[in-house]
Amino acid sequence: MYRGEGMKVFEPYLDLIKVDEHQQIMKELLAWVIDKYPMLDHKIAWNQPHFVQNGTFIIAFTHAKQHFSVAPEYKAISEFKHYIKESGYLSTNFIFKIKWGQPVNYDLLSRIIEFNMKDKQGLKTYWRTTFE
């Protein structure tokens, strides 16, 4: 697991998670993204961890009492809706929720991240400007 400088940006966020088990799951998740996608920048924006490619949003995560949310934007949710449901996760048009006791489908997360990285390549805005 990644233990370098990259996680420092997330430390204040992680410190807000009071349930140790939940904090550990989030640490592992964020470290996994940093390790697997070192080309992505990472920051706290809108009070949640964001991963960014060349100034455009790729994915964000946030914790809640019963779950953590994965926010890859509408287009990625739409593209992977079947796989999200198949993994047992609840979704809306903009996020999907992974309950704390559920396994994290890292293969699905990889596919979503890589989809966004490819689909948003060259985009000059942080967010997509359409809901296609």
PDB file of C-alpha atoms in Angstrom:
ATOM      1  CA  MET A   1       0.000   0.000   0.000  1.00  0.00           C
ATOM      2  CA  TYR A   2       1.164   3.510  -0.813  1.00  0.00           C
ATOM      3  CA  ARG A   3       2.720   5.201   2.186  1.00  0.00           C
ATOM      4  CA  GLY A   4       4.387   8.208   0.551  1.00  0.00           C
ATOM      5  CA  GLU A   5       3.745  11.899   0.383  1.00  0.00           C
ATOM      6  CA  GLY A   6       0.613  11.440  -1.724  1.00  0.00           C
ATOM      7  CA  MET A   7      -1.557  10.447   1.216  1.00  0.00           C
ATOM      8  CA  LYS A   8      -0.627  13.582   3.184  1.00  0.00           C
ATOM      9  CA  VAL A   9      -3.164  15.656   1.275  1.00  0.00           C
ATOM     10  CA  PHE A  10      -5.892  13.302   2.499  1.00  0.00           C
ATOM     11  CA  GLU A  11      -4.853  13.105   6.165  1.00  0.00           C
ATOM     12  CA  PRO A  12      -7.126  15.958   7.391  1.00  0.00           C
ATOM     13  CA  TYR A  13     -10.069  14.336   5.590  1.00  0.00           C
ATOM     14  CA  LEU A  14      -9.279  10.883   6.976  1.00  0.00           C
ATOM     15  CA  ASP A  15      -8.970  12.292  10.483  1.00  0.00           C
ATOM     16  CA  LEU A  16     -12.650  13.294  10.272  1.00  0.00           C
ATOM     17  CA  ILE A  17     -13.696   9.644   9.973  1.00  0.00           C
ATOM     18  CA  LYS A  18     -14.263   8.578  13.575  1.00  0.00           C
ATOM     19  CA  VAL A  19     -14.924   4.859  13.048  1.00  0.00           C
ATOM     20  CA  ASP A  20     -11.487   3.238  12.800  1.00  0.00           C
ATOM     21  CA  GLU A  21     -12.638   0.465  10.455  1.00  0.00           C
ATOM     22  CA  HIS A  22     -14.221   2.999   8.083  1.00  0.00           C
ATOM     23  CA  GLN A  23     -11.117   5.169   8.195  1.00  0.00           C
ATOM     24  CA  GLN A  24      -8.967   2.149   7.303  1.00  0.00           C
ATOM     25  CA  ILE A  25     -11.203   1.227   4.363  1.00  0.00           C
ATOM     26  CA  MET A  26     -10.964   4.783   3.031  1.00  0.00           C
ATOM     27  CA  LYS A  27      -7.175   4.823   3.502  1.00  0.00           C
ATOM     28  CA  GLU A  28      -6.862   1.573   1.573  1.00  0.00           C
ATOM     29  CA  LEU A  29      -9.133   2.841  -1.185  1.00  0.00           C
ATOM     30  CA  LEU A  30      -7.317   6.156  -1.612  1.00  0.00           C
ATOM     31  CA  ALA A  31      -3.904   4.480  -1.425  1.00  0.00           C
ATOM     32  CA  TRP A  32      -5.014   1.983  -4.072  1.00  0.00           C
ATOM     33  CA  VAL A  33      -5.970   4.795  -6.471  1.00  0.00           C
ATOM     34  CA  ILE A  34      -2.670   6.604  -5.829  1.00  0.00           C
ATOM     35  CA  ASP A  35      -0.664   3.401  -6.399  1.00  0.00           C
ATOM     36  CA  LYS A  36      -2.554   2.278  -9.501  1.00  0.00           C
ATOM     37  CA  TYR A  37      -2.899   5.720 -11.102  1.00  0.00           C
ATOM     38  CA  PRO A  38       0.181   7.742 -10.105  1.00  0.00           C
ATOM     39  CA  MET A  39      -0.423  10.045 -13.076  1.00  0.00           C
ATOM     40  CA  LEU A  40      -3.566  11.420 -11.417  1.00  0.00           C
ATOM     41  CA  ASP A  41      -3.356  14.466  -9.206  1.00  0.00           C
ATOM     42  CA  HIS A  42      -5.233  14.263  -5.936  1.00  0.00           C
ATOM     43  CA  LYS A  43      -6.738  16.935  -3.752  1.00  0.00           C
ATOM     44  CA  ILE A  44      -9.534  17.754  -1.365  1.00  0.00           C
ATOM     45  CA  ALA A  45     -12.354  19.628  -3.109  1.00  0.00           C
ATOM     46  CA  TRP A  46     -15.926  20.114  -1.912  1.00  0.00           C
ATOM     47  CA  ASN A  47     -14.784  18.421   1.322  1.00  0.00           C
ATOM     48  CA  GLN A  48     -13.972  15.120  -0.359  1.00  0.00           C
ATOM     49  CA  PRO A  49     -10.990  13.389  -1.980  1.00  0.00           C
ATOM     50  CA  HIS A  50     -10.815  14.073  -5.719  1.00  0.00           C
ATOM     51  CA  PHE A  51      -8.600  12.546  -8.386  1.00  0.00           C
ATOM     52  CA  VAL A  52      -7.877  14.760 -11.365  1.00  0.00           C
ATOM     53  CA  GLN A  53      -6.183  14.375 -14.753  1.00  0.00           C
ATOM     54  CA  ASN A  54      -4.775  17.487 -16.444  1.00  0.00           C
ATOM     55  CA  GLY A  55      -7.195  19.723 -14.567  1.00  0.00           C
ATOM     56  CA  THR A  56     -10.323  17.644 -15.199  1.00  0.00           C
ATOM     57  CA  PHE A  57     -12.212  15.598 -12.618  1.00  0.00           C
ATOM     58  CA  ILE A  58     -11.921  11.805 -12.821  1.00  0.00           C
ATOM     59  CA  ILE A  59     -13.437  10.430  -9.592  1.00  0.00           C
ATOM     60  CA  ALA A  60     -14.192  11.369  -5.979  1.00  0.00           C
ATOM     61  CA  PHE A  61     -15.038   9.484  -2.810  1.00  0.00           C
ATOM     62  CA  THR A  62     -16.778  10.520   0.381  1.00  0.00           C
ATOM     63  CA  HIS A  63     -17.704   8.758   3.588  1.00  0.00           C
ATOM     64  CA  ALA A  64     -21.079   8.629   5.292  1.00  0.00           C
ATOM     65  CA  LYS A  65     -22.430   6.816   8.324  1.00  0.00           C
ATOM     66  CA  GLN A  66     -23.649   3.677   6.514  1.00  0.00           C
ATOM     67  CA  HIS A  67     -21.512   3.710   3.359  1.00  0.00           C
ATOM     68  CA  PHE A  68     -19.015   5.570   1.256  1.00  0.00           C
ATOM     69  CA  SER A  69     -19.930   7.118  -2.060  1.00  0.00           C
ATOM     70  CA  VAL A  70     -18.132   6.883  -5.363  1.00  0.00           C
ATOM     71  CA  ALA A  71     -18.711   9.870  -7.642  1.00  0.00           C
ATOM     72  CA  PRO A  72     -17.472   9.444 -11.217  1.00  0.00           C
ATOM     73  CA  GLU A  73     -20.027  11.790 -12.888  1.00  0.00           C
ATOM     74  CA  TYR A  74     -23.241  10.979 -14.717  1.00  0.00           C
ATOM     75  CA  LYS A  75     -21.744   9.577 -17.938  1.00  0.00           C
ATOM     76  CA  ALA A  76     -19.628   6.972 -16.126  1.00  0.00           C
ATOM     77  CA  ILE A  77     -22.553   5.956 -13.881  1.00  0.00           C
ATOM     78  CA  SER A  78     -24.694   5.531 -16.986  1.00  0.00           C
ATOM     79  CA  GLU A  79     -21.983   3.547 -18.788  1.00  0.00           C
ATOM     80  CA  PHE A  80     -21.438   1.138 -15.876  1.00  0.00           C
ATOM     81  CA  LYS A  81     -24.924   1.082 -14.312  1.00  0.00           C
ATOM     82  CA  HIS A  82     -25.384  -2.639 -14.974  1.00  0.00           C
ATOM     83  CA  TYR A  83     -22.040  -3.553 -13.361  1.00  0.00           C
ATOM     84  CA  ILE A  84     -22.699  -1.269 -10.402  1.00  0.00           C
ATOM     85  CA  LYS A  85     -26.020  -3.017  -9.783  1.00  0.00           C
ATOM     86  CA  GLU A  86     -24.443  -6.434 -10.382  1.00  0.00           C
ATOM     87  CA  SER A  87     -21.892  -5.605  -7.652  1.00  0.00           C
ATOM     88  CA  GLY A  88     -24.768  -5.012  -5.224  1.00  0.00           C
ATOM     89  CA  TYR A  89     -24.273  -1.258  -4.949  1.00  0.00           C
ATOM     90  CA  LEU A  90     -27.074   1.302  -4.838  1.00  0.00           C
ATOM     91  CA  SER A  91     -26.769   4.132  -7.341  1.00  0.00           C
ATOM     92  CA  THR A  92     -28.243   7.439  -8.352  1.00  0.00           C
ATOM     93  CA  ASN A  93     -27.485   9.349 -11.547  1.00  0.00           C
ATOM     94  CA  PHE A  94     -24.300  10.802 -10.073  1.00  0.00           C
ATOM     95  CA  ILE A  95     -22.973   8.446  -7.380  1.00  0.00           C
ATOM     96  CA  PHE A  96     -23.026   4.893  -6.178  1.00  0.00           C
ATOM     97  CA  LYS A  97     -22.836   3.737  -2.591  1.00  0.00           C
ATOM     98  CA  ILE A  98     -20.750   0.947  -1.146  1.00  0.00           C
ATOM     99  CA  LYS A  99     -21.919  -0.102   2.314  1.00  0.00           C
ATOM    100  CA  TRP A 100     -19.125  -0.466   4.831  1.00  0.00           C
ATOM    101  CA  GLY A 101     -19.572  -4.240   5.025  1.00  0.00           C
ATOM    102  CA  GLN A 102     -19.607  -4.800   1.271  1.00  0.00           C
ATOM    103  CA  PRO A 103     -16.492  -5.818  -0.646  1.00  0.00           C
ATOM    104  CA  VAL A 104     -14.980  -3.122  -2.849  1.00  0.00           C
ATOM    105  CA  ASN A 105     -15.046  -4.140  -6.507  1.00  0.00           C
ATOM    106  CA  TYR A 106     -11.635  -2.753  -7.479  1.00  0.00           C
ATOM    107  CA  ASP A 107     -11.950  -4.129 -11.005  1.00  0.00           C
ATOM    108  CA  LEU A 108     -15.098  -2.042 -11.501  1.00  0.00           C
ATOM    109  CA  LEU A 109     -13.399   1.032 -10.028  1.00  0.00           C
ATOM    110  CA  SER A 110     -10.468   0.540 -12.430  1.00  0.00           C
ATOM    111  CA  ARG A 111     -12.786   0.304 -15.400  1.00  0.00           C
ATOM    112  CA  ILE A 112     -14.636   3.470 -14.341  1.00  0.00           C
ATOM    113  CA  ILE A 113     -11.442   5.437 -13.710  1.00  0.00           C
ATOM    114  CA  GLU A 114      -9.912   4.336 -17.009  1.00  0.00           C
ATOM    115  CA  PHE A 115     -13.155   5.126 -18.855  1.00  0.00           C
ATOM    116  CA  ASN A 116     -13.142   8.665 -17.448  1.00  0.00           C
ATOM    117  CA  MET A 117      -9.435   9.133 -18.137  1.00  0.00           C
ATOM    118  CA  LYS A 118      -9.913   8.167 -21.793  1.00  0.00           C
ATOM    119  CA  ASP A 119     -13.300   9.816 -22.327  1.00  0.00           C
ATOM    120  CA  LYS A 120     -12.252  13.119 -20.744  1.00  0.00           C
ATOM    121  CA  GLN A 121      -8.817  13.305 -22.370  1.00  0.00           C
ATOM    122  CA  GLY A 122      -8.258  16.815 -23.668  1.00  0.00           C
ATOM    123  CA  LEU A 123     -11.265  18.256 -21.844  1.00  0.00           C
ATOM    124  CA  LYS A 124     -10.605  21.834 -20.766  1.00  0.00           C
ATOM    125  CA  THR A 125     -13.190  21.998 -17.967  1.00  0.00           C
ATOM    126  CA  TYR A 126     -13.239  20.335 -14.542  1.00  0.00           C
ATOM    127  CA  TRP A 127     -16.670  18.733 -15.044  1.00  0.00           C
ATOM    128  CA  ARG A 128     -18.344  17.462 -18.190  1.00  0.00           C
ATOM    129  CA  THR A 129     -20.648  20.178 -19.479  1.00  0.00           C
ATOM    130  CA  THR A 130     -23.367  17.820 -20.734  1.00  0.00           C
ATOM    131  CA  PHE A 131     -25.244  14.849 -19.319  1.00  0.00           C
ATOM    132  CA  GLU A 132     -24.805  12.582 -22.307  1.00  0.00           C
TER     133      GLU A 132
END
